[in-house]
Short mmCIF file of C-alpha atoms in Angstrom, two decimals:
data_model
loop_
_atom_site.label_atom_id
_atom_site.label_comp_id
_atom_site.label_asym_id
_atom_site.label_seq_id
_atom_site.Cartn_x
_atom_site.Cartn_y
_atom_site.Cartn_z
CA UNK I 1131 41.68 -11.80 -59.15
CA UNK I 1132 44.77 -13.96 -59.35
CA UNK I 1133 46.37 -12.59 -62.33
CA UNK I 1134 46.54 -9.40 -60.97
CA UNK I 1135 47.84 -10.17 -57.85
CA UNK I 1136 51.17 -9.13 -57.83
CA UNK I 1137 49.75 -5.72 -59.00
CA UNK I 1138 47.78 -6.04 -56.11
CA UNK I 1139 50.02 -6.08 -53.22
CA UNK I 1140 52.85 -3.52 -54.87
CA UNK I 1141 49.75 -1.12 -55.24
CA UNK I 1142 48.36 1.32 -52.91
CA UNK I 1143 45.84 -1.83 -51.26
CA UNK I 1144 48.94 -2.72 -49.41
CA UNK I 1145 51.67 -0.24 -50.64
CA UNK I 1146 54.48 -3.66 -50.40
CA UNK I 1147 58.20 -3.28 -51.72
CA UNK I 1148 59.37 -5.37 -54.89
CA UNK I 1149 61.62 -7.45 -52.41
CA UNK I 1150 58.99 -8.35 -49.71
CA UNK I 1151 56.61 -9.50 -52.69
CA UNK I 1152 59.35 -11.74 -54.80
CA UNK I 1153 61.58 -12.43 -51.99
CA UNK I 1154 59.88 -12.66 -48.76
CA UNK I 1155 56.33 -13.49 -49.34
CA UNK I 1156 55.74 -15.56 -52.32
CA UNK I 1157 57.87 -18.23 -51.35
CA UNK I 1158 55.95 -19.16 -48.09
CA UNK I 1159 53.48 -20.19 -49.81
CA UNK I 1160 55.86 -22.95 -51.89
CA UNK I 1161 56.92 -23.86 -47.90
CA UNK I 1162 53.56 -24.12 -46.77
CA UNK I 1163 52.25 -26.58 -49.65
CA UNK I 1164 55.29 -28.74 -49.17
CA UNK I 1165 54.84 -29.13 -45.38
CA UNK I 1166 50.99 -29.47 -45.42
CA UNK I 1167 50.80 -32.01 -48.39
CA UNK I 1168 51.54 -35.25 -46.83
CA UNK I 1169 49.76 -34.35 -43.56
CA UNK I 1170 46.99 -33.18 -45.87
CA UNK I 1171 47.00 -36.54 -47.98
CA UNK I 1172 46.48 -38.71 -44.84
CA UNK I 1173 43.88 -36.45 -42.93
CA UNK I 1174 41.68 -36.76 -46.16
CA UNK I 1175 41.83 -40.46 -46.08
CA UNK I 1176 41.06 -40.65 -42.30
CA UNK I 1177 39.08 -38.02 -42.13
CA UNK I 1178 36.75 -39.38 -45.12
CA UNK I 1179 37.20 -36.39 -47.68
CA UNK I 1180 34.27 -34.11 -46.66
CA UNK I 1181 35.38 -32.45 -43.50
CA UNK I 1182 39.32 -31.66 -46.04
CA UNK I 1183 36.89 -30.45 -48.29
CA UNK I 1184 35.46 -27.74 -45.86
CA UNK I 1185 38.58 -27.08 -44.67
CA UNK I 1186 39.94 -25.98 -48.04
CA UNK I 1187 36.85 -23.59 -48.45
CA UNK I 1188 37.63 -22.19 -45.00
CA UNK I 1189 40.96 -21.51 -45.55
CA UNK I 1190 40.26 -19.87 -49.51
CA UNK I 1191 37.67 -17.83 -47.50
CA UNK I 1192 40.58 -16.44 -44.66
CA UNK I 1193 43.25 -16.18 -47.39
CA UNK I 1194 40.88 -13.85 -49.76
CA UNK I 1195 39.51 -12.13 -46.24
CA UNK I 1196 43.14 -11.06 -45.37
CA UNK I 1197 43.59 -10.24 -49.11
CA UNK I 1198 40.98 -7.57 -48.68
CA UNK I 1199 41.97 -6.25 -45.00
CA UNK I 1200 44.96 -7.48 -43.71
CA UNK I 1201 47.88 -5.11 -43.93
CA UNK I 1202 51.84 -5.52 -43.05
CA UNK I 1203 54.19 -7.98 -43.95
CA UNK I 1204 53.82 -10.42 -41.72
CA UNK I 1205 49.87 -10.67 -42.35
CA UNK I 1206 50.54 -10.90 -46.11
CA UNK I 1207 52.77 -13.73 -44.90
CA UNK I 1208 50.30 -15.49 -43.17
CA UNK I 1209 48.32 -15.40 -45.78
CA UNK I 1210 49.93 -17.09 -47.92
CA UNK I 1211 50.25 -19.74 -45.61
CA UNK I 1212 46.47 -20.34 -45.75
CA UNK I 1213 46.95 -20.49 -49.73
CA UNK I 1214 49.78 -23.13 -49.15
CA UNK I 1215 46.63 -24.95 -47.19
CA UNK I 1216 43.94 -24.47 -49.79
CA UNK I 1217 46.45 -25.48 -52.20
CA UNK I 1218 47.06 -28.83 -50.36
CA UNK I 1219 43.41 -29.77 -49.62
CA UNK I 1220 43.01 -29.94 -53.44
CA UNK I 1221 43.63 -33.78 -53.10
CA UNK I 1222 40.15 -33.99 -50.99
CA UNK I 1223 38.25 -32.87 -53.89
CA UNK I 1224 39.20 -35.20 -56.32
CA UNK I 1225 39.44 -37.69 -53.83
CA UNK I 1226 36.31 -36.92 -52.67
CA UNK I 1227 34.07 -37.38 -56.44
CA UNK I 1228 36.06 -40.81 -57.38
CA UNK I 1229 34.88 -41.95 -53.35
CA UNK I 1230 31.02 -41.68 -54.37
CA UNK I 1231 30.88 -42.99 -57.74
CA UNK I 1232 30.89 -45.81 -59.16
CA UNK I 1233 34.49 -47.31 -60.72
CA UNK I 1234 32.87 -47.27 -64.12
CA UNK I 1235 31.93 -43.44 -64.35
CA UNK I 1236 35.69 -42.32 -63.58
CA UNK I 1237 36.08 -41.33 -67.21
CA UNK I 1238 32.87 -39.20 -66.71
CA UNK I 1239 33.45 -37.69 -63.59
CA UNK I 1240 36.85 -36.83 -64.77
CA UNK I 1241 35.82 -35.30 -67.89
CA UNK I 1242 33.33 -32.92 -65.66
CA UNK I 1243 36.17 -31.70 -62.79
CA UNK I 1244 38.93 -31.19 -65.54
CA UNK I 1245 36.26 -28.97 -67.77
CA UNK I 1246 34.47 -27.09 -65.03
CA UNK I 1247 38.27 -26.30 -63.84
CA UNK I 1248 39.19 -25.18 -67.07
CA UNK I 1249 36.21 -23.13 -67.95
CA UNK I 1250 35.99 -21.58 -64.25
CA UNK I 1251 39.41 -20.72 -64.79
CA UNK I 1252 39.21 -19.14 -68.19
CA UNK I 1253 35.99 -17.26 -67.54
CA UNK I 1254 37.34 -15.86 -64.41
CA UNK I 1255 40.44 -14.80 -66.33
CA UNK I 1256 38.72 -13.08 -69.05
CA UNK I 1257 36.24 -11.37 -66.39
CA UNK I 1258 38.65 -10.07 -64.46
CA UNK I 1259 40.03 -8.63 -67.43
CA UNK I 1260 36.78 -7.34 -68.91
CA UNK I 1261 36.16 -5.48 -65.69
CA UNK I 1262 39.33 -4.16 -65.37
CA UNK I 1263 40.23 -2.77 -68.96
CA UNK I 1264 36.24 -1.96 -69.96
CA UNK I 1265 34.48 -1.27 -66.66
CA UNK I 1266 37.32 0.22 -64.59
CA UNK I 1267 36.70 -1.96 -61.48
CA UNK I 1268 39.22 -1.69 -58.85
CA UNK I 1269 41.33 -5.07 -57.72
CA UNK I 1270 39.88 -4.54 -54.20
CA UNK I 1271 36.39 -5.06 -56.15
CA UNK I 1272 37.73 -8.18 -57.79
CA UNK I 1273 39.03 -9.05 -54.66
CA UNK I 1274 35.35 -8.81 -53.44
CA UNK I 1275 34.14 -11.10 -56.03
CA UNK I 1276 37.06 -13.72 -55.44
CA UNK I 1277 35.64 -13.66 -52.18
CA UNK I 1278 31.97 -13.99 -52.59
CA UNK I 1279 32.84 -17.13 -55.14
CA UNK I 1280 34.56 -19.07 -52.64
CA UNK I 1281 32.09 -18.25 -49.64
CA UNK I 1282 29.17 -19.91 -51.65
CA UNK I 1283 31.34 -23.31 -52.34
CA UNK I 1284 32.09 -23.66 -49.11
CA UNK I 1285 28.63 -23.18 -48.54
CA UNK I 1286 27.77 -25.86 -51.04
CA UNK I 1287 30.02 -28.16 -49.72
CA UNK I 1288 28.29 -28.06 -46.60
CA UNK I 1289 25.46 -30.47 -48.47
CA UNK I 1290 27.88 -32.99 -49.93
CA UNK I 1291 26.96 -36.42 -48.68
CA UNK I 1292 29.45 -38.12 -46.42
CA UNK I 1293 31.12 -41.36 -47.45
CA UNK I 1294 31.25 -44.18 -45.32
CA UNK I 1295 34.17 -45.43 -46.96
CA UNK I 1296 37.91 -44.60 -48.18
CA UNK I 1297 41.24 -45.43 -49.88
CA UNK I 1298 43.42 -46.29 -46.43
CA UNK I 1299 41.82 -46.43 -42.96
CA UNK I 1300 38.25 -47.13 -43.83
CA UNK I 1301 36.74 -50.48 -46.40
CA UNK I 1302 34.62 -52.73 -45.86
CA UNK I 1303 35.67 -55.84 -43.94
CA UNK I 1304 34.28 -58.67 -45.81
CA UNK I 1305 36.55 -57.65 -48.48
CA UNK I 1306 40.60 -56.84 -49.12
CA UNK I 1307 41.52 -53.59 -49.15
CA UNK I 1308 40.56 -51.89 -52.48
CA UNK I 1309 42.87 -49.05 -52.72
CA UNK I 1310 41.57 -47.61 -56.00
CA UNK I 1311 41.51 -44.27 -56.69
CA UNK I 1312 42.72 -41.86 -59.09
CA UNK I 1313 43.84 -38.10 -58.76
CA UNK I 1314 43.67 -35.89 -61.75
CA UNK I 1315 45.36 -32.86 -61.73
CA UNK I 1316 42.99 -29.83 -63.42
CA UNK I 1317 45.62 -27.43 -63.00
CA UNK I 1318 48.37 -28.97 -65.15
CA UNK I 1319 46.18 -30.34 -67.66
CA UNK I 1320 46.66 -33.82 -66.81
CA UNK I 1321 44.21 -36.25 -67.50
CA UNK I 1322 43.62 -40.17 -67.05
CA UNK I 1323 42.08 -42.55 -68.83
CA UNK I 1324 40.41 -45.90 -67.23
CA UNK I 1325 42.37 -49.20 -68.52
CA UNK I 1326 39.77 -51.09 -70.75
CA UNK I 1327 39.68 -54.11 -69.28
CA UNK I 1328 40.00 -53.17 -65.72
CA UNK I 1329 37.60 -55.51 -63.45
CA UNK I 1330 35.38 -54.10 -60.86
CA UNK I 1331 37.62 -53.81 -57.69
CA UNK I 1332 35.78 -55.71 -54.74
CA UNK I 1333 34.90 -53.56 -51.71
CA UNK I 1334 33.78 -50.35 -54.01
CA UNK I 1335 30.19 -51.48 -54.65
CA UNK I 1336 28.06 -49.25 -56.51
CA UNK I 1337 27.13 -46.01 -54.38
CA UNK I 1338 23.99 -46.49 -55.52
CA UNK I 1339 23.45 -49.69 -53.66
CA UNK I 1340 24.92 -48.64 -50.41
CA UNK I 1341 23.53 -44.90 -48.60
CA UNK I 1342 25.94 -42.84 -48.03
CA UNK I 1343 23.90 -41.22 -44.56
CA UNK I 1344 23.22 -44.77 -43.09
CA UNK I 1345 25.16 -45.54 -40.75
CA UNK I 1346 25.53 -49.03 -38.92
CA UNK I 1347 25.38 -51.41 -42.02
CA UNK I 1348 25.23 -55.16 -41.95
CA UNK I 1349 28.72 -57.21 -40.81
CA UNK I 1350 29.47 -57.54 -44.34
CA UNK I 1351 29.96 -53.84 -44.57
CA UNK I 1352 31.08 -53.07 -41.23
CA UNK I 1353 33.79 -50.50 -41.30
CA UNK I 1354 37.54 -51.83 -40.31
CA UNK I 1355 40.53 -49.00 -39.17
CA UNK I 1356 43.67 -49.64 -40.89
CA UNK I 1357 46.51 -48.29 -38.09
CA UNK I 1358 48.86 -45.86 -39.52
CA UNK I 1359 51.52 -47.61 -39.12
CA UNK I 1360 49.98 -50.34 -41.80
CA UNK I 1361 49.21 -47.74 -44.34
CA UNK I 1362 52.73 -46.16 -44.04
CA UNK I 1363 54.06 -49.94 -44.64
CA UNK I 1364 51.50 -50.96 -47.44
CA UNK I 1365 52.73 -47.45 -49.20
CA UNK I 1366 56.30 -48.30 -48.55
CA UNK I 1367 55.89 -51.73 -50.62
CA UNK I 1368 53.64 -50.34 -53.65
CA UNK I 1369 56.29 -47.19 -53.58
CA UNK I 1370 58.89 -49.69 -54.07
CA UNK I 1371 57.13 -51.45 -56.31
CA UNK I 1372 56.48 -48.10 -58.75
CA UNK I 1373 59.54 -47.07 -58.70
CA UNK I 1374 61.40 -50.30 -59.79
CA UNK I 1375 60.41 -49.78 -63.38
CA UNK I 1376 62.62 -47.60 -65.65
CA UNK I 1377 59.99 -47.01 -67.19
CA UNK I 1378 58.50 -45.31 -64.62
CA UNK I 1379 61.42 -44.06 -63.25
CA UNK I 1380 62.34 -41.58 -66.43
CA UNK I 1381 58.98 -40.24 -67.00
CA UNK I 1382 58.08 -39.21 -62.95
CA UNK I 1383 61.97 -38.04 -62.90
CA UNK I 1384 60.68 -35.59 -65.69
CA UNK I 1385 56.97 -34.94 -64.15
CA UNK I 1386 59.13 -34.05 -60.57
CA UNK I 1387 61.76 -31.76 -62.11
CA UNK I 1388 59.52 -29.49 -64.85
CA UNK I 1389 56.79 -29.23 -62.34
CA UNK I 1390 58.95 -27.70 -60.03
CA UNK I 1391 60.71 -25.26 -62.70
CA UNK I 1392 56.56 -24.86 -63.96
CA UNK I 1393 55.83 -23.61 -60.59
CA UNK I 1394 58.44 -21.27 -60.47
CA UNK I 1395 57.69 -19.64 -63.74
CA UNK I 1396 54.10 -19.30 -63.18
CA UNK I 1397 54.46 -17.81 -59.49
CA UNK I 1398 56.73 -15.41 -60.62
CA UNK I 1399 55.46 -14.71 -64.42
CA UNK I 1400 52.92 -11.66 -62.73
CA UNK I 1401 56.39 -9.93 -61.35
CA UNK I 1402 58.67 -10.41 -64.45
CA UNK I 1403 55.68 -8.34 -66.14
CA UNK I 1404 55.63 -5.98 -63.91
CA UNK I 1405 59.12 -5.25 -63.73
CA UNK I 1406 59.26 -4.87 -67.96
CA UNK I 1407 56.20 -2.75 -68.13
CA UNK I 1408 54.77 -1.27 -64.51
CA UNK I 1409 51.04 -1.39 -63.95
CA UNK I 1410 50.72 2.27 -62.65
CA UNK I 1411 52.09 3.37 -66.05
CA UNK I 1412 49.78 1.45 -68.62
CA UNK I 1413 46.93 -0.78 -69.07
CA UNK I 1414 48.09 -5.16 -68.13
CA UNK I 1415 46.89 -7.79 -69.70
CA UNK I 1416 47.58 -10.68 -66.64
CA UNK I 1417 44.27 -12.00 -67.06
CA UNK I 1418 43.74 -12.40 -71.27
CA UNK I 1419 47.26 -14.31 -71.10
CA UNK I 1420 46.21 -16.65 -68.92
CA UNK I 1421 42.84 -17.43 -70.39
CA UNK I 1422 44.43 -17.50 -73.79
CA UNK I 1423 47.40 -19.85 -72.63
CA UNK I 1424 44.47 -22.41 -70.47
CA UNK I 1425 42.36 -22.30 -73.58
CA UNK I 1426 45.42 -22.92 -76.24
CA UNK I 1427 46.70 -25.47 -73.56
CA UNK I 1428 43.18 -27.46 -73.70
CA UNK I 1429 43.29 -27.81 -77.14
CA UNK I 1430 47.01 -29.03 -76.95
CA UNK I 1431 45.93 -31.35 -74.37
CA UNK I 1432 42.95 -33.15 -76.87
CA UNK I 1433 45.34 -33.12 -79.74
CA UNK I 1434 48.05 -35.14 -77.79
CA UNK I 1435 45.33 -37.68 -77.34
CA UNK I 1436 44.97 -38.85 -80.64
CA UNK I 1437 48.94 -38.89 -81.11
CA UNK I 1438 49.91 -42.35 -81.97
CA UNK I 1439 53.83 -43.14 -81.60
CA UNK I 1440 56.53 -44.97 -79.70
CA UNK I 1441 56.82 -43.11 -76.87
CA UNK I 1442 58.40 -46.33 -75.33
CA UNK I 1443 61.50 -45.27 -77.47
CA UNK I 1444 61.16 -41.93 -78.65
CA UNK I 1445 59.73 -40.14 -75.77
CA UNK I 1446 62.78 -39.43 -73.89
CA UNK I 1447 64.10 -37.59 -77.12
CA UNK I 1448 60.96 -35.73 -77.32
CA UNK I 1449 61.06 -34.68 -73.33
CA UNK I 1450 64.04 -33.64 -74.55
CA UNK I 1451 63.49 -31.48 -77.32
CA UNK I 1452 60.40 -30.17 -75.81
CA UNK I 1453 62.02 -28.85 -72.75
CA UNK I 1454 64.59 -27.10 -74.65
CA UNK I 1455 61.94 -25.23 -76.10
CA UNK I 1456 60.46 -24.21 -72.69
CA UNK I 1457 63.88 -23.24 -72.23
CA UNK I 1458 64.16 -21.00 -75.07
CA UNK I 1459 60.75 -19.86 -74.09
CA UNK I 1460 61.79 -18.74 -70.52
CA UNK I 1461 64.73 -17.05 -71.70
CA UNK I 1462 63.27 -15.12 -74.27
CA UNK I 1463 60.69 -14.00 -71.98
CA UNK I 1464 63.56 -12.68 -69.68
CA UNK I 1465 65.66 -10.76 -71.82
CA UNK I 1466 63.69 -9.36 -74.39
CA UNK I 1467 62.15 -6.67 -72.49
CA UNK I 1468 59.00 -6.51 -74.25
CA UNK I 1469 55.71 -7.09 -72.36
CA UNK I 1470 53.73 -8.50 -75.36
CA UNK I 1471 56.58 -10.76 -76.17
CA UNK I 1472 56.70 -11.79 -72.47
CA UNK I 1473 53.01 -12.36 -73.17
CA UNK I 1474 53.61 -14.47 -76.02
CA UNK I 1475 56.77 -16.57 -74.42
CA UNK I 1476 54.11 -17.62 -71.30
CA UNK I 1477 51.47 -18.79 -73.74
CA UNK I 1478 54.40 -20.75 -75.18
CA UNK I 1479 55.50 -22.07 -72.01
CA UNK I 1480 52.19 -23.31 -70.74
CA UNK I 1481 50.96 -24.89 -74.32
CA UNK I 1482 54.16 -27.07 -73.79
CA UNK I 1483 53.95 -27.78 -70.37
CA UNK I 1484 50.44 -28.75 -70.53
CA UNK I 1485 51.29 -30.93 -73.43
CA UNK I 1486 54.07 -32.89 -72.24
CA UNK I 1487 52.22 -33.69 -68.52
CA UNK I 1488 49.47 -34.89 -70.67
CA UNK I 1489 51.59 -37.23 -72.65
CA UNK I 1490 53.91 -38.15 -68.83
CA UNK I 1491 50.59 -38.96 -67.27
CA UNK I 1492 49.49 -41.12 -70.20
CA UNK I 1493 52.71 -42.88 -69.69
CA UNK I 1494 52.48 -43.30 -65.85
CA UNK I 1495 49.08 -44.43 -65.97
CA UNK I 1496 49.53 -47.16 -68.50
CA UNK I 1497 52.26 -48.26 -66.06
CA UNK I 1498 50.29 -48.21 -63.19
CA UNK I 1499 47.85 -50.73 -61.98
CA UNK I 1500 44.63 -47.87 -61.03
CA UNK I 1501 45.21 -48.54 -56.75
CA UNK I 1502 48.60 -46.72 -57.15
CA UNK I 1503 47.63 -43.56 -59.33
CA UNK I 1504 47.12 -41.57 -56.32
CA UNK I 1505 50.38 -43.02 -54.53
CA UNK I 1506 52.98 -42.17 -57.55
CA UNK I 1507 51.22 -38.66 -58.35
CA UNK I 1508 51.58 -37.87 -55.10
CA UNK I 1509 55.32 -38.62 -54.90
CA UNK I 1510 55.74 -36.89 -57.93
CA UNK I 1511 54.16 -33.74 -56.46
CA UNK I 1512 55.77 -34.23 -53.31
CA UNK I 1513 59.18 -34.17 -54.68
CA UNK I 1514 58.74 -31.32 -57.05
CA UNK I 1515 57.48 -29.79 -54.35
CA UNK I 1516 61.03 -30.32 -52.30
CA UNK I 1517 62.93 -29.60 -55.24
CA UNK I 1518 60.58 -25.98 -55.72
CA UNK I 1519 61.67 -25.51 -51.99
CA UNK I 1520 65.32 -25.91 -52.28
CA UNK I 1521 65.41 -23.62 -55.92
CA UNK I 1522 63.07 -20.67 -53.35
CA UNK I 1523 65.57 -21.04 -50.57
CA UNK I 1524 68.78 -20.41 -52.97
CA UNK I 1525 67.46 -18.24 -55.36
CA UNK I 1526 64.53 -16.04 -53.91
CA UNK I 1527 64.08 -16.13 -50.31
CA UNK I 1528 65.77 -12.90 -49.20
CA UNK I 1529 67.76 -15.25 -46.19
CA UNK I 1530 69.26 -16.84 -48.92
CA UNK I 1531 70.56 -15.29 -52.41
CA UNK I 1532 67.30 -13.22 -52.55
CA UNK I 1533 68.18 -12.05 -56.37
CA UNK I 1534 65.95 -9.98 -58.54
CA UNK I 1535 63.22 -10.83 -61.12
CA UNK I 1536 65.51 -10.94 -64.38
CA UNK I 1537 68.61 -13.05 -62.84
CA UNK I 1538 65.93 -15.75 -61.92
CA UNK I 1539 64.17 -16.62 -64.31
CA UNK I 1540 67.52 -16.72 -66.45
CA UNK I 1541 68.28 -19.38 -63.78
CA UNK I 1542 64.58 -21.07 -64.99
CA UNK I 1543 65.87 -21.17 -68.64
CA UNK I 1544 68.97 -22.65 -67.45
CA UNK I 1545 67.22 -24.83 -65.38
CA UNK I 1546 65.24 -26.52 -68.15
CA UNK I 1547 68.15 -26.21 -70.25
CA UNK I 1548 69.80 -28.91 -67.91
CA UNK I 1549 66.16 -31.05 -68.01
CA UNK I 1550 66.79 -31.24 -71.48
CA UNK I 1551 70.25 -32.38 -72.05
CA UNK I 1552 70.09 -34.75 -69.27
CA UNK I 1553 66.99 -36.81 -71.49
CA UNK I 1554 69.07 -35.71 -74.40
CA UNK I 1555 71.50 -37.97 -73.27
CA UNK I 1556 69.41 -40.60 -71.53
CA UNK I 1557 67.16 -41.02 -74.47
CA UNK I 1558 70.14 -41.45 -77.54
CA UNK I 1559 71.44 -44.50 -75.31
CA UNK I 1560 68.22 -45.68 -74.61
CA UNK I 1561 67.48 -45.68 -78.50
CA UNK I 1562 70.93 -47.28 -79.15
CA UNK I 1563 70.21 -50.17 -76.52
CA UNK I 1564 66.54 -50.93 -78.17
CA UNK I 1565 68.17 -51.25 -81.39
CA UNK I 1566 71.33 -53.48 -80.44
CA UNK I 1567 68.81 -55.60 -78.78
CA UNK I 1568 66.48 -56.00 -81.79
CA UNK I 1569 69.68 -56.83 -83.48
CA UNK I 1570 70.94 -59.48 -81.16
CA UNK I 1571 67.02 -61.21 -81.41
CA UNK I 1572 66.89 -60.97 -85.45
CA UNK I 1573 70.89 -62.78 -85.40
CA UNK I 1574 69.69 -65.53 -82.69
CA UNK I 1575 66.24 -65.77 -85.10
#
């Protein structure tokens, strides 16, 4: 029922104004996420995954509960706050599947979450749509569905063993801490792949070998607490550590900045449409776009795998060029007020999107020893996250410049408009210092 969401709550279900929708609900959610994710991150660590994990049912089950019956402001409000908090828990999830296999199925188990996310996401879309254009369901009965869906996994997740170890606070003593984990994230169409010769990290033996239900194991695997304040020190160093590289630095500086402008345009794509062509006067389309644009967006995704070039040296230029495109994308999908070019301009947007934080988390990860995956996605998402926060305050929040639909996302275009000329300019000196160097080695040679 997401895609029609925005139809949802201007409609007679809860008969909402144009300005509480864009300007005074929507952006709790972006304040919830940001406040909830590092509390979130830790808590799933401590808490071994699971009990997150039935948390983030819980609070999908209240959010799509208060969808159905909750009426007012202020309820649709709170609401959204317990989206912000399903939102967050995602971490336990995929926390949760690399804690209870073994280190060389990652590449597997990835493979599964990032397809069943994409094809639970697409076949929702175009059922949604189906029942909506063909069968002439309501959105209350879609709502219903949504519902029902999210009831059974928590229900599901009820019978998910519990592991007796985790990232932070809980290894096994005999051995040093092991913090190796990866996050994937489905949504963006990121994926990771395992370094080749990677050894075995000690202290994740093979789940296999060790019961996940049994509890008091032998003094070799006796379970040691990590204090907080140890963890927050141990992150401080390996965030240090990260970020020292330039390497690094450029491509997370891009991950932090589009995925906060690729937030913004996707939260606030449903309302742009509605704006250029009204739901009460003619049949929408919300959920076909965004099954076509996940599909087309997978298929970007494999493509860029098999993409051999310097990105070392030329992938600034590219972030570049590419962004300017989303740019151009954005802007044409504000001012030419034509829904199925709107249409068309999203698919755009989220083919390129998907394609470039594909190639960024390539780039990351082959930068990255596998412990500190979790730690430097994180960050990134934390600080897009801030930066999302900042752009709601100024530009939609209604206590702040609260402006409408159309000025927005012209402020999007411009945004990535800026993305782009700043790695413009950061990748033409970057290309100029490679080659004065390999000059300087071939005069010495």
């Amino acid at each position: 029922s997401e895609p029609f969401l925005t139809r949802y709550l201007l409609g007679p279900h809860k008969n909402l104004t144009q300005s509480q929708v864009f300007n005074e609900i929507y952006p709790v959610w972006t304040y919830s996420y940001l406040v909830l994710l590092f509390p979130v991150f830790l808590a799933t660590d401590y808490l071994r995954y699971k009990p997150v994990v039935l948390l983030q049912g819980l609070s999908l089950i209240v959010t799509w509960f208060m969808l159905l019956y909750a009426q007012g402001l202020l309820a649709v409000q709170l609401l959204e706050f317990f989206y912000g908090l399903g939102t967050a828990t995602d971490v336990a999830y995929y926390a949760y599947i690399y804690s209870v296999v073994d280190l060389n199925l990652y590449r597997k188990v990835t493979s599964y979450c990032r397809s069943a996310t994409l094809v639970g996401y697409t076949v929702g879309s175009v059922s949604g749509q189906l029942l909506v254009s063909v069968a002439g369901w309501s959105l209350f009965s879609l709502n219903v569905i949504s519902l029902t869906c999210v009831s059974v996994a928590f229900g599901m997740a009820w019978f998910l063993p519990m592991p007796q170890k985790s990232l932070f606070f809980h290894h096994a003593s005999s051995q040093p801490v092991g913090r190796e984990m990866k996050i994937i994230d489905c949504k963006n169409g990121s994926a990771v792949q395992d370094h080749p010769d990677m050894r075995r990290t000690p202290g994740w033996e093979d789940e296999t070998k060790v019961p996940l239900n049994v509890e008091g194991q032998s003094s070799q695997r006796q379970e040691q607490k990590v204090d907080i304040l140890k963890v927050l020190r141990d992150l401080w160093q390996d965030f240090l550590q990260c970020y020292s590289s330039r390497t690094m630095l450029c491509w997370s500086v891009w991950w932090a900045l589009s995925t906060c402008g690729y937030f913004q345009v996707i939260n606030y794509a449903q309302g742009l449409w509605e704006m250029v062509l009204p739901s009460h006067s003619s049949e929408i389309y919300n959920g076909g776009v965004e099954a076509v644009s996940t599909l087309l967006g997978a298929v970007a995704v494999f493509v860029v795998g098999h993409i051999k070039t310097s990105w070392a040296m030329w992938g600034e230029v590219a972030l570049a060029l590419f962004s300017f495109l989303i740019a151009a994308a954005v802007y044409i999908m504000d001012t030419v007020r034509n829904i199925w070019v709107c249409y068309a301009s999203y698919v755009v947007f989220r083919i390129i999107y998907m394609l470039l934080i594909t190639i960024a988390t390539f780039q990351i990860a082959t930068n990255l020893s596998v412990e500190r995956y979790a730690l430097v996605f994180g960050v990134n998402t934390f600080i897009a996250l801030a930066l999302q926060t900042v752009l709601t305050l100024i530009v939609v929040d209604a206590s702040g410049l609260g402006l409408d639909i159309f000025t927005q996302f012209m402020i999007y275009a411009s945004y990535f408009a800026a993305i782009s000329l700043v790695f413009l300019g950061s990748g033409i000196y970057n290309i100029i210092r490679t080659y004065r160097r390999q000059e300087q080695v071939q005069s010495r040679s």
